[in-house]
Structure formats: structure tokens, C-alpha cells
Amino acid sequence: MLTPFNPPHHPGLFIVFEGVEGSGKTTQIDRLETWLPTVQPAPVVCTREPGGTELGSQVRSLLLDAKNHDPIVDRAELLLFAADRAQHVDQLIRPKLELGAIVLCDRFTTSTIAYQGYGRGLDVSMIQNLNAIATAGLVPDLTIWLDLDPAVGLRRAHDRGMINRMDGESLEFHRRVRHGYCAVAAELAQRGDRLWRIDASATVDSITRDLQAVILRLVNHKQNL
Ligand code: TYD
């Protein structure tokens, strides 16, 4: 079931983490970064969108710091996320994959479909085309979706005091985002299971154990190709 959909055109492994605010992606990525070197030899690279490059961190502050500028129109927001991604793929992700690294990325193309497509209401097929331009065809070996009720996730984010421009959107907006993740998951399930859902309301330790099992299978599969 969890075999990579694409034939590997690089020796690395590209794993993306997705989910609504407060779903625990960062905690799990940190844990996996520590654990992966203990079970396999490839270098591990952790990165995120927006903001995985120097250009990207400037784009990130344009996108997420609410007070810096006039309100961003939806299409400008979409294009800024795409610009961040194009730079990220060419400057960091693809070169690391070509060196055989395991790249763990906090958010990628599915975020744009969920947030700008379902959240903002922009046309999803247009976003898919734009994603194809931004990635130049690079797709994750696996996308892990930490699925959580947005009300719970937003509460966690507020409790941590880490509120950005998107976190400030209404609960209704974040419910549409989660619906977007459900829609993408359903579509991908028909095509080859490259998106794996995990219940993010489980305990942090049990989520880590499940993630380790899935990722180990993927690493072993890749090594045997
Ligand atoms: P971040 O602080 O990294 O939040 P999180 O810890 O929840 O990932 O902020 C990233 C924000 O940008 C998050 O609200 C989702 C949003 N986003 C989009 O709207 N579209 C995109 O394509 C990406 C990559 C992120």
C-alpha cells in the first residue's frame, strides 16, 4: 500500500508533512530528525515551506507577518507561495535528493491546494498547474497528513502564542482547509496512495511510533530498489 508512486529519479527520499495549524508536524519532524540517523546511513535534511531558503525566508515574512503591509490579495498570496516553492525545490530539495538525502519537509504542494484552493476558494485545477510549474515535476515519495480537528489545532497554536496571519483566519476558513486535505486524500487514494493519514489527536509518542514504522518501510523499500 505505501509503495512510492513514482519511479525514483533520484537516490534520495522526499517525505512531506501536512496538516492544519497545531497538528504537531514540527514536533514529529524534530523527533524523526533525531531518530533517522540511528536506523539508516543517509543524511537527513529538515526544511519547511514557506521559508526553506534565504529568498524563502523573506517571502515567508511577507506572507505571514500581518502588520508589514497592505492586505495581500488571494492571487498574490498564491504566487508568493509558488515563488517560495520554486526557489526551494531548485536550490535545496532537489540537490539534496540527488545526493541521496532523506528530506523531511514541513508543508508542500498539498498546503496550497488546501489553503489557497479550499480555504480561499481559488480554482484548484489552476493551483495544480501552478504547483507543477513551481516543483518542475518533483513529487514527494510520501505525504504524511496529520489530521486534526481545526478547533483543537487552533487552540493549541493560540496556547503556544504562535499566531501568524493565516492562524488569524476564522475557524470556518480552517474547516475548509481540512476539507481540502480530505478531498486531496480521497483523490490520491484512487491514484496510488501517496498520501497517508494519521490521527493527530493520538498521543505524541504513539504518532511517533506509527511514523517510524511507515518511514522505515519506505527506507527499506528504497534501499532494495
Ligand atoms: P507556519 O508558521 O509554518 O505554520 P505551521 O506550523 O502550521 O506549518 O506557517 C505556514 C502557514 O502558511 C500555514 O498557516 C499554512 C500556510 N501555507 C499556505 O497557506 N499555503 C502554502 O502553500 C503553504 C506552504 C503554507
PDB file of C-alpha atoms and ligand atoms in Angstrom:
ATOM      1  CA  MET A   1       0.000   0.000   0.000  1.00  0.00           C
ATOM      2  CA  LEU A   2       2.615   2.540   0.900  1.00  0.00           C
ATOM      3  CA  THR A   3       4.907   1.939  -2.035  1.00  0.00           C
ATOM      4  CA  PRO A   4       6.216   5.081  -3.738  1.00  0.00           C
ATOM      5  CA  PHE A   5       4.030   6.102  -6.647  1.00  0.00           C
ATOM      6  CA  ASN A   6       6.791   7.371  -8.898  1.00  0.00           C
ATOM      7  CA  PRO A   7       9.812   5.539 -10.169  1.00  0.00           C
ATOM      8  CA  PRO A   8      12.732   7.043  -8.219  1.00  0.00           C
ATOM      9  CA  HIS A   9      14.601   9.503 -10.417  1.00  0.00           C
ATOM     10  CA  HIS A  10      16.926  10.466  -7.586  1.00  0.00           C
ATOM     11  CA  PRO A  11      18.551   8.327  -4.905  1.00  0.00           C
ATOM     12  CA  GLY A  12      17.011  10.275  -2.009  1.00  0.00           C
ATOM     13  CA  LEU A  13      13.692  10.107  -0.207  1.00  0.00           C
ATOM     14  CA  PHE A  14      11.316  13.051  -0.141  1.00  0.00           C
ATOM     15  CA  ILE A  15       8.797  12.987   2.716  1.00  0.00           C
ATOM     16  CA  VAL A  16       6.322  15.824   3.249  1.00  0.00           C
ATOM     17  CA  PHE A  17       4.278  16.594   6.387  1.00  0.00           C
ATOM     18  CA  GLU A  18       0.908  18.277   6.072  1.00  0.00           C
ATOM     19  CA  GLY A  19      -1.964  19.317   8.318  1.00  0.00           C
ATOM     20  CA  VAL A  20      -3.878  22.206   9.831  1.00  0.00           C
ATOM     21  CA  GLU A  21      -2.293  24.575  12.351  1.00  0.00           C
ATOM     22  CA  GLY A  22      -1.282  22.927  15.610  1.00  0.00           C
ATOM     23  CA  SER A  23      -1.356  19.390  14.203  1.00  0.00           C
ATOM     24  CA  GLY A  24       2.103  18.623  15.603  1.00  0.00           C
ATOM     25  CA  LYS A  25       4.160  18.434  12.397  1.00  0.00           C
ATOM     26  CA  THR A  26       7.140  20.274  13.825  1.00  0.00           C
ATOM     27  CA  THR A  27       7.363  18.094  16.940  1.00  0.00           C
ATOM     28  CA  GLN A  28       7.265  14.927  14.860  1.00  0.00           C
ATOM     29  CA  ILE A  29       9.799  16.188  12.310  1.00  0.00           C
ATOM     30  CA  ASP A  30      12.185  17.088  15.164  1.00  0.00           C
ATOM     31  CA  ARG A  31      11.841  13.585  16.620  1.00  0.00           C
ATOM     32  CA  LEU A  32      12.345  11.901  13.245  1.00  0.00           C
ATOM     33  CA  GLU A  33      15.424  14.022  12.579  1.00  0.00           C
ATOM     34  CA  THR A  34      16.998  12.628  15.756  1.00  0.00           C
ATOM     35  CA  TRP A  35      15.857   9.039  15.160  1.00  0.00           C
ATOM     36  CA  LEU A  36      16.587   8.553  11.444  1.00  0.00           C
ATOM     37  CA  PRO A  37      20.423   8.618  11.744  1.00  0.00           C
ATOM     38  CA  THR A  38      20.153   5.768  14.289  1.00  0.00           C
ATOM     39  CA  VAL A  39      18.449   3.416  11.810  1.00  0.00           C
ATOM     40  CA  GLN A  40      19.939   4.230   8.402  1.00  0.00           C
ATOM     41  CA  PRO A  41      23.049   5.928   6.965  1.00  0.00           C
ATOM     42  CA  ALA A  42      21.665   8.608   4.593  1.00  0.00           C
ATOM     43  CA  PRO A  43      21.962  12.275   5.592  1.00  0.00           C
ATOM     44  CA  VAL A  44      18.735  13.826   6.870  1.00  0.00           C
ATOM     45  CA  VAL A  45      17.646  17.326   5.882  1.00  0.00           C
ATOM     46  CA  CYS A  46      14.717  19.109   7.548  1.00  0.00           C
ATOM     47  CA  THR A  47      13.138  22.053   5.839  1.00  0.00           C
ATOM     48  CA  ARG A  48       9.839  23.904   5.570  1.00  0.00           C
ATOM     49  CA  GLU A  49       7.572  25.983   3.384  1.00  0.00           C
ATOM     50  CA  PRO A  50       7.406  28.853   3.237  1.00  0.00           C
ATOM     51  CA  GLY A  51      10.964  29.768   4.206  1.00  0.00           C
ATOM     52  CA  GLY A  52      13.374  26.937   3.345  1.00  0.00           C
ATOM     53  CA  THR A  53      15.860  29.243   1.575  1.00  0.00           C
ATOM     54  CA  GLU A  54      17.186  32.752   2.126  1.00  0.00           C
ATOM     55  CA  LEU A  55      14.837  34.136  -0.506  1.00  0.00           C
ATOM     56  CA  GLY A  56      12.104  31.985   1.010  1.00  0.00           C
ATOM     57  CA  SER A  57      12.538  33.471   4.471  1.00  0.00           C
ATOM     58  CA  GLN A  58      11.935  36.920   3.021  1.00  0.00           C
ATOM     59  CA  VAL A  59       8.865  35.630   1.190  1.00  0.00           C
ATOM     60  CA  ARG A  60       7.762  33.988   4.455  1.00  0.00           C
ATOM     61  CA  SER A  61       7.819  37.255   6.351  1.00  0.00           C
ATOM     62  CA  LEU A  62       5.872  38.962   3.540  1.00  0.00           C
ATOM     63  CA  LEU A  63       3.296  36.177   3.705  1.00  0.00           C
ATOM     64  CA  LEU A  64       2.939  35.594   7.421  1.00  0.00           C
ATOM     65  CA  ASP A  65       3.728  38.858   9.217  1.00  0.00           C
ATOM     66  CA  ALA A  66       0.359  40.533   9.178  1.00  0.00           C
ATOM     67  CA  LYS A  67       1.478  44.018  10.063  1.00  0.00           C
ATOM     68  CA  ASN A  68       4.139  44.639   7.435  1.00  0.00           C
ATOM     69  CA  HIS A  69       1.990  45.713   4.535  1.00  0.00           C
ATOM     70  CA  ASP A  70      -1.433  46.198   2.985  1.00  0.00           C
ATOM     71  CA  PRO A  71      -3.697  43.154   2.875  1.00  0.00           C
ATOM     72  CA  ILE A  72      -2.408  40.592   0.340  1.00  0.00           C
ATOM     73  CA  VAL A  73      -4.894  39.722  -2.385  1.00  0.00           C
ATOM     74  CA  ASP A  74      -5.518  35.999  -2.790  1.00  0.00           C
ATOM     75  CA  ARG A  75      -3.751  35.625  -6.160  1.00  0.00           C
ATOM     76  CA  ALA A  76      -0.678  37.467  -4.892  1.00  0.00           C
ATOM     77  CA  GLU A  77      -0.612  35.151  -1.871  1.00  0.00           C
ATOM     78  CA  LEU A  78      -0.826  32.114  -4.154  1.00  0.00           C
ATOM     79  CA  LEU A  79       2.014  33.357  -6.354  1.00  0.00           C
ATOM     80  CA  LEU A  80       4.241  34.151  -3.365  1.00  0.00           C
ATOM     81  CA  PHE A  81       3.840  30.589  -2.038  1.00  0.00           C
ATOM     82  CA  ALA A  82       4.651  29.315  -5.538  1.00  0.00           C
ATOM     83  CA  ALA A  83       7.752  31.526  -5.811  1.00  0.00           C
ATOM     84  CA  ASP A  84       8.981  30.276  -2.443  1.00  0.00           C
ATOM     85  CA  ARG A  85       8.465  26.683  -3.638  1.00  0.00           C
ATOM     86  CA  ALA A  86      10.245  27.100  -6.981  1.00  0.00           C
ATOM     87  CA  GLN A  87      13.329  28.503  -5.234  1.00  0.00           C
ATOM     88  CA  HIS A  88      13.139  25.823  -2.518  1.00  0.00           C
ATOM     89  CA  VAL A  89      12.922  22.921  -4.986  1.00  0.00           C
ATOM     90  CA  ASP A  90      15.807  24.092  -7.188  1.00  0.00           C
ATOM     91  CA  GLN A  91      18.115  25.465  -4.515  1.00  0.00           C
ATOM     92  CA  LEU A  92      17.655  22.934  -1.733  1.00  0.00           C
ATOM     93  CA  ILE A  93      15.285  19.981  -2.111  1.00  0.00           C
ATOM     94  CA  ARG A  94      16.316  18.538  -5.467  1.00  0.00           C
ATOM     95  CA  PRO A  95      20.103  18.941  -4.908  1.00  0.00           C
ATOM     96  CA  LYS A  96      19.821  17.185  -1.536  1.00  0.00           C
ATOM     97  CA  LEU A  97      17.748  14.357  -3.038  1.00  0.00           C
ATOM     98  CA  GLU A  98      20.309  13.957  -5.808  1.00  0.00           C
ATOM     99  CA  LEU A  99      22.948  13.482  -3.108  1.00  0.00           C
ATOM    100  CA  GLY A 100      20.816  10.685  -1.615  1.00  0.00           C
ATOM    101  CA  ALA A 101      19.483  12.584   1.409  1.00  0.00           C
ATOM    102  CA  ILE A 102      16.209  11.974   3.208  1.00  0.00           C
ATOM    103  CA  VAL A 103      14.418  15.313   3.015  1.00  0.00           C
ATOM    104  CA  LEU A 104      11.691  15.940   5.613  1.00  0.00           C
ATOM    105  CA  CYS A 105       9.647  18.940   4.523  1.00  0.00           C
ATOM    106  CA  ASP A 106       7.082  20.764   6.664  1.00  0.00           C
ATOM    107  CA  ARG A 107       4.340  21.537   4.066  1.00  0.00           C
ATOM    108  CA  PHE A 108       4.466  21.377   0.266  1.00  0.00           C
ATOM    109  CA  THR A 109       2.009  21.407  -2.672  1.00  0.00           C
ATOM    110  CA  THR A 110      -0.955  19.973  -0.773  1.00  0.00           C
ATOM    111  CA  SER A 111      -0.905  23.008   1.551  1.00  0.00           C
ATOM    112  CA  THR A 112      -1.520  25.269  -1.436  1.00  0.00           C
ATOM    113  CA  ILE A 113      -4.466  23.186  -2.579  1.00  0.00           C
ATOM    114  CA  ALA A 114      -5.915  23.082   0.949  1.00  0.00           C
ATOM    115  CA  TYR A 115      -5.299  26.718   1.961  1.00  0.00           C
ATOM    116  CA  GLN A 116      -5.448  28.718  -1.271  1.00  0.00           C
ATOM    117  CA  GLY A 117      -7.809  26.312  -3.059  1.00  0.00           C
ATOM    118  CA  TYR A 118     -10.295  25.190  -0.415  1.00  0.00           C
ATOM    119  CA  GLY A 119      -9.571  27.917   2.168  1.00  0.00           C
ATOM    120  CA  ARG A 120      -9.505  30.945  -0.132  1.00  0.00           C
ATOM    121  CA  GLY A 121     -11.664  29.464  -2.873  1.00  0.00           C
ATOM    122  CA  LEU A 122      -9.174  29.795  -5.749  1.00  0.00           C
ATOM    123  CA  ASP A 123      -9.558  27.373  -8.643  1.00  0.00           C
ATOM    124  CA  VAL A 124      -7.989  24.040  -7.710  1.00  0.00           C
ATOM    125  CA  SER A 125      -7.017  22.990 -11.232  1.00  0.00           C
ATOM    126  CA  MET A 126      -5.239  26.323 -11.711  1.00  0.00           C
ATOM    127  CA  ILE A 127      -3.340  25.646  -8.462  1.00  0.00           C
ATOM    128  CA  GLN A 128      -2.388  22.176  -9.666  1.00  0.00           C
ATOM    129  CA  ASN A 129      -0.917  23.738 -12.814  1.00  0.00           C
ATOM    130  CA  LEU A 130       0.948  26.298 -10.757  1.00  0.00           C
ATOM    131  CA  ASN A 131       2.236  23.581  -8.418  1.00  0.00           C
ATOM    132  CA  ALA A 132       3.566  21.715 -11.461  1.00  0.00           C
ATOM    133  CA  ILE A 133       5.451  24.850 -12.539  1.00  0.00           C
ATOM    134  CA  ALA A 134       6.802  25.542  -9.049  1.00  0.00           C
ATOM    135  CA  THR A 135       8.021  21.965  -8.493  1.00  0.00           C
ATOM    136  CA  ALA A 136       9.195  21.317 -12.065  1.00  0.00           C
ATOM    137  CA  GLY A 137       7.548  17.908 -11.651  1.00  0.00           C
ATOM    138  CA  LEU A 138       9.116  16.896  -8.331  1.00  0.00           C
ATOM    139  CA  VAL A 139       6.609  14.943  -6.234  1.00  0.00           C
ATOM    140  CA  PRO A 140       7.040  13.566  -2.708  1.00  0.00           C
ATOM    141  CA  ASP A 141       7.699   9.861  -2.213  1.00  0.00           C
ATOM    142  CA  LEU A 142       5.189  10.137   0.603  1.00  0.00           C
ATOM    143  CA  THR A 143       2.988  12.859   2.069  1.00  0.00           C
ATOM    144  CA  ILE A 144       2.034  12.318   5.695  1.00  0.00           C
ATOM    145  CA  TRP A 145      -1.136  14.128   6.705  1.00  0.00           C
ATOM    146  CA  LEU A 146      -1.521  14.718  10.439  1.00  0.00           C
ATOM    147  CA  ASP A 147      -5.269  15.065  10.571  1.00  0.00           C
ATOM    148  CA  LEU A 148      -6.744  17.100  13.422  1.00  0.00           C
ATOM    149  CA  ASP A 149      -9.963  18.970  14.158  1.00  0.00           C
ATOM    150  CA  PRO A 150      -9.035  22.601  13.301  1.00  0.00           C
ATOM    151  CA  ALA A 151     -10.697  23.859  16.507  1.00  0.00           C
ATOM    152  CA  VAL A 152      -8.275  21.744  18.549  1.00  0.00           C
ATOM    153  CA  GLY A 153      -5.294  22.724  16.397  1.00  0.00           C
ATOM    154  CA  LEU A 154      -6.034  26.448  16.584  1.00  0.00           C
ATOM    155  CA  ARG A 155      -6.423  26.232  20.347  1.00  0.00           C
ATOM    156  CA  ARG A 156      -3.019  24.544  20.592  1.00  0.00           C
ATOM    157  CA  ALA A 157      -1.469  27.220  18.337  1.00  0.00           C
ATOM    158  CA  HIS A 158      -3.032  30.017  20.399  1.00  0.00           C
ATOM    159  CA  ASP A 159      -1.886  28.406  23.668  1.00  0.00           C
ATOM    160  CA  ARG A 160       1.670  28.369  22.305  1.00  0.00           C
ATOM    161  CA  GLY A 161       1.236  32.044  21.396  1.00  0.00           C
ATOM    162  CA  MET A 162       2.477  31.346  17.873  1.00  0.00           C
ATOM    163  CA  ILE A 163      -0.043  33.180  15.775  1.00  0.00           C
ATOM    164  CA  ASN A 164       0.654  34.206  12.189  1.00  0.00           C
ATOM    165  CA  ARG A 165      -1.535  35.852   9.553  1.00  0.00           C
ATOM    166  CA  MET A 166      -3.078  32.525   8.487  1.00  0.00           C
ATOM    167  CA  ASP A 167      -3.734  31.400  12.084  1.00  0.00           C
ATOM    168  CA  GLY A 168      -5.784  34.567  12.494  1.00  0.00           C
ATOM    169  CA  GLU A 169      -8.294  33.387   9.874  1.00  0.00           C
ATOM    170  CA  SER A 170     -11.710  32.209  11.061  1.00  0.00           C
ATOM    171  CA  LEU A 171     -12.419  28.694  12.274  1.00  0.00           C
ATOM    172  CA  GLU A 172     -14.646  28.363   9.207  1.00  0.00           C
ATOM    173  CA  PHE A 173     -11.617  29.029   6.977  1.00  0.00           C
ATOM    174  CA  HIS A 174      -9.601  26.336   8.753  1.00  0.00           C
ATOM    175  CA  ARG A 175     -12.517  23.902   8.459  1.00  0.00           C
ATOM    176  CA  ARG A 176     -12.491  24.452   4.690  1.00  0.00           C
ATOM    177  CA  VAL A 177      -8.730  23.799   4.732  1.00  0.00           C
ATOM    178  CA  ARG A 178      -9.274  20.481   6.489  1.00  0.00           C
ATOM    179  CA  HIS A 179     -11.975  19.628   3.977  1.00  0.00           C
ATOM    180  CA  GLY A 180      -9.358  20.346   1.291  1.00  0.00           C
ATOM    181  CA  TYR A 181      -6.996  17.814   2.854  1.00  0.00           C
ATOM    182  CA  CYS A 182      -9.819  15.240   2.891  1.00  0.00           C
ATOM    183  CA  ALA A 183     -10.522  15.894  -0.799  1.00  0.00           C
ATOM    184  CA  VAL A 184      -6.861  15.564  -1.808  1.00  0.00           C
ATOM    185  CA  ALA A 185      -6.536  12.367   0.246  1.00  0.00           C
ATOM    186  CA  ALA A 186      -9.569  10.862  -1.464  1.00  0.00           C
ATOM    187  CA  GLU A 187      -8.256  11.778  -4.899  1.00  0.00           C
ATOM    188  CA  LEU A 188      -4.761  10.459  -4.249  1.00  0.00           C
ATOM    189  CA  ALA A 189      -6.098   7.228  -2.767  1.00  0.00           C
ATOM    190  CA  GLN A 190      -7.574   6.460  -6.173  1.00  0.00           C
ATOM    191  CA  ARG A 191      -4.253   7.108  -7.886  1.00  0.00           C
ATOM    192  CA  GLY A 192      -1.746   5.243  -5.711  1.00  0.00           C
ATOM    193  CA  ASP A 193      -1.757   6.008  -2.003  1.00  0.00           C
ATOM    194  CA  ARG A 194       0.998   8.563  -1.825  1.00  0.00           C
ATOM    195  CA  LEU A 195      -0.771  10.404   0.984  1.00  0.00           C
ATOM    196  CA  TRP A 196      -1.018   8.700   4.342  1.00  0.00           C
ATOM    197  CA  ARG A 197      -3.419   9.971   7.015  1.00  0.00           C
ATOM    198  CA  ILE A 198      -2.592   9.749  10.678  1.00  0.00           C
ATOM    199  CA  ASP A 199      -4.925  10.723  13.514  1.00  0.00           C
ATOM    200  CA  ALA A 200      -3.142  13.689  15.121  1.00  0.00           C
ATOM    201  CA  SER A 201      -5.334  13.585  18.227  1.00  0.00           C
ATOM    202  CA  ALA A 202      -3.425  10.464  19.377  1.00  0.00           C
ATOM    203  CA  THR A 203      -0.546  10.850  21.835  1.00  0.00           C
ATOM    204  CA  VAL A 204       2.717  12.322  20.581  1.00  0.00           C
ATOM    205  CA  ASP A 205       4.562   9.059  21.361  1.00  0.00           C
ATOM    206  CA  SER A 206       2.120   6.818  19.542  1.00  0.00           C
ATOM    207  CA  ILE A 207       2.182   9.093  16.483  1.00  0.00           C
ATOM    208  CA  THR A 208       5.989   8.949  16.520  1.00  0.00           C
ATOM    209  CA  ARG A 209       5.890   5.133  16.678  1.00  0.00           C
ATOM    210  CA  ASP A 210       3.489   4.930  13.713  1.00  0.00           C
ATOM    211  CA  LEU A 211       5.573   7.378  11.699  1.00  0.00           C
ATOM    212  CA  GLN A 212       8.761   5.475  12.418  1.00  0.00           C
ATOM    213  CA  ALA A 213       7.193   2.225  11.206  1.00  0.00           C
ATOM    214  CA  VAL A 214       5.969   3.745   7.948  1.00  0.00           C
ATOM    215  CA  ILE A 215       9.191   5.602   7.234  1.00  0.00           C
ATOM    216  CA  LEU A 216      11.318   2.555   7.977  1.00  0.00           C
ATOM    217  CA  ARG A 217       9.284   0.568   5.436  1.00  0.00           C
ATOM    218  CA  LEU A 218       9.845   3.303   2.885  1.00  0.00           C
ATOM    219  CA  VAL A 219      13.592   3.484   3.592  1.00  0.00           C
ATOM    220  CA  ASN A 220      13.934  -0.298   3.252  1.00  0.00           C
ATOM    221  CA  HIS A 221      11.882  -0.317   0.072  1.00  0.00           C
ATOM    222  CA  LYS A 222      14.109   2.389  -1.409  1.00  0.00           C
ATOM    223  CA  GLN A 223      17.279   0.551  -0.432  1.00  0.00           C
ATOM    224  CA  ASN A 224      16.014  -2.593  -2.160  1.00  0.00           C
ATOM    225  CA  LEU A 225      15.175  -0.920  -5.477  1.00  0.00           C
TER     226      LEU A 225
HETATM  227  P1  TYD B   1       3.794  28.090   9.870  1.00  0.00           P
HETATM  228  O1  TYD B   1       4.112  29.072  10.937  1.00  0.00           O
HETATM  229  O2  TYD B   1       4.938  27.357   9.251  1.00  0.00           O
HETATM  230  O3  TYD B   1       2.641  27.199  10.397  1.00  0.00           O
HETATM  231  P2  TYD B   1       2.532  25.665  10.652  1.00  0.00           P
HETATM  232  O4  TYD B   1       3.375  25.406  11.878  1.00  0.00           O
HETATM  233  O5  TYD B   1       1.067  25.457  10.870  1.00  0.00           O
HETATM  234  O6  TYD B   1       3.040  24.971   9.407  1.00  0.00           O
HETATM  235  O7  TYD B   1       3.003  28.852   8.739  1.00  0.00           O
HETATM  236  C1  TYD B   1       2.797  28.397   7.483  1.00  0.00           C
HETATM  237  C2  TYD B   1       1.449  28.927   7.099  1.00  0.00           C
HETATM  238  O8  TYD B   1       1.386  29.100   5.686  1.00  0.00           O
HETATM  239  C3  TYD B   1       0.339  27.988   7.496  1.00  0.00           C
HETATM  240  O9  TYD B   1      -0.731  28.739   8.015  1.00  0.00           O
HETATM  241  C4  TYD B   1      -0.105  27.394   6.176  1.00  0.00           C
HETATM  242  C5  TYD B   1       0.248  28.450   5.178  1.00  0.00           C
HETATM  243  N1  TYD B   1       0.523  27.959   3.822  1.00  0.00           N
HETATM  244  C6  TYD B   1      -0.382  28.236   2.798  1.00  0.00           C
HETATM  245  O10 TYD B   1      -1.407  28.887   3.025  1.00  0.00           O
HETATM  246  N2  TYD B   1      -0.111  27.796   1.543  1.00  0.00           N
HETATM  247  C7  TYD B   1       1.031  27.098   1.230  1.00  0.00           C
HETATM  248  O11 TYD B   1       1.247  26.701   0.069  1.00  0.00           O
HETATM  249  C8  TYD B   1       1.956  26.825   2.306  1.00  0.00           C
HETATM  250  C9  TYD B   1       3.226  26.081   2.030  1.00  0.00           C
HETATM  251  C10 TYD B   1       1.668  27.272   3.582  1.00  0.00           C
END
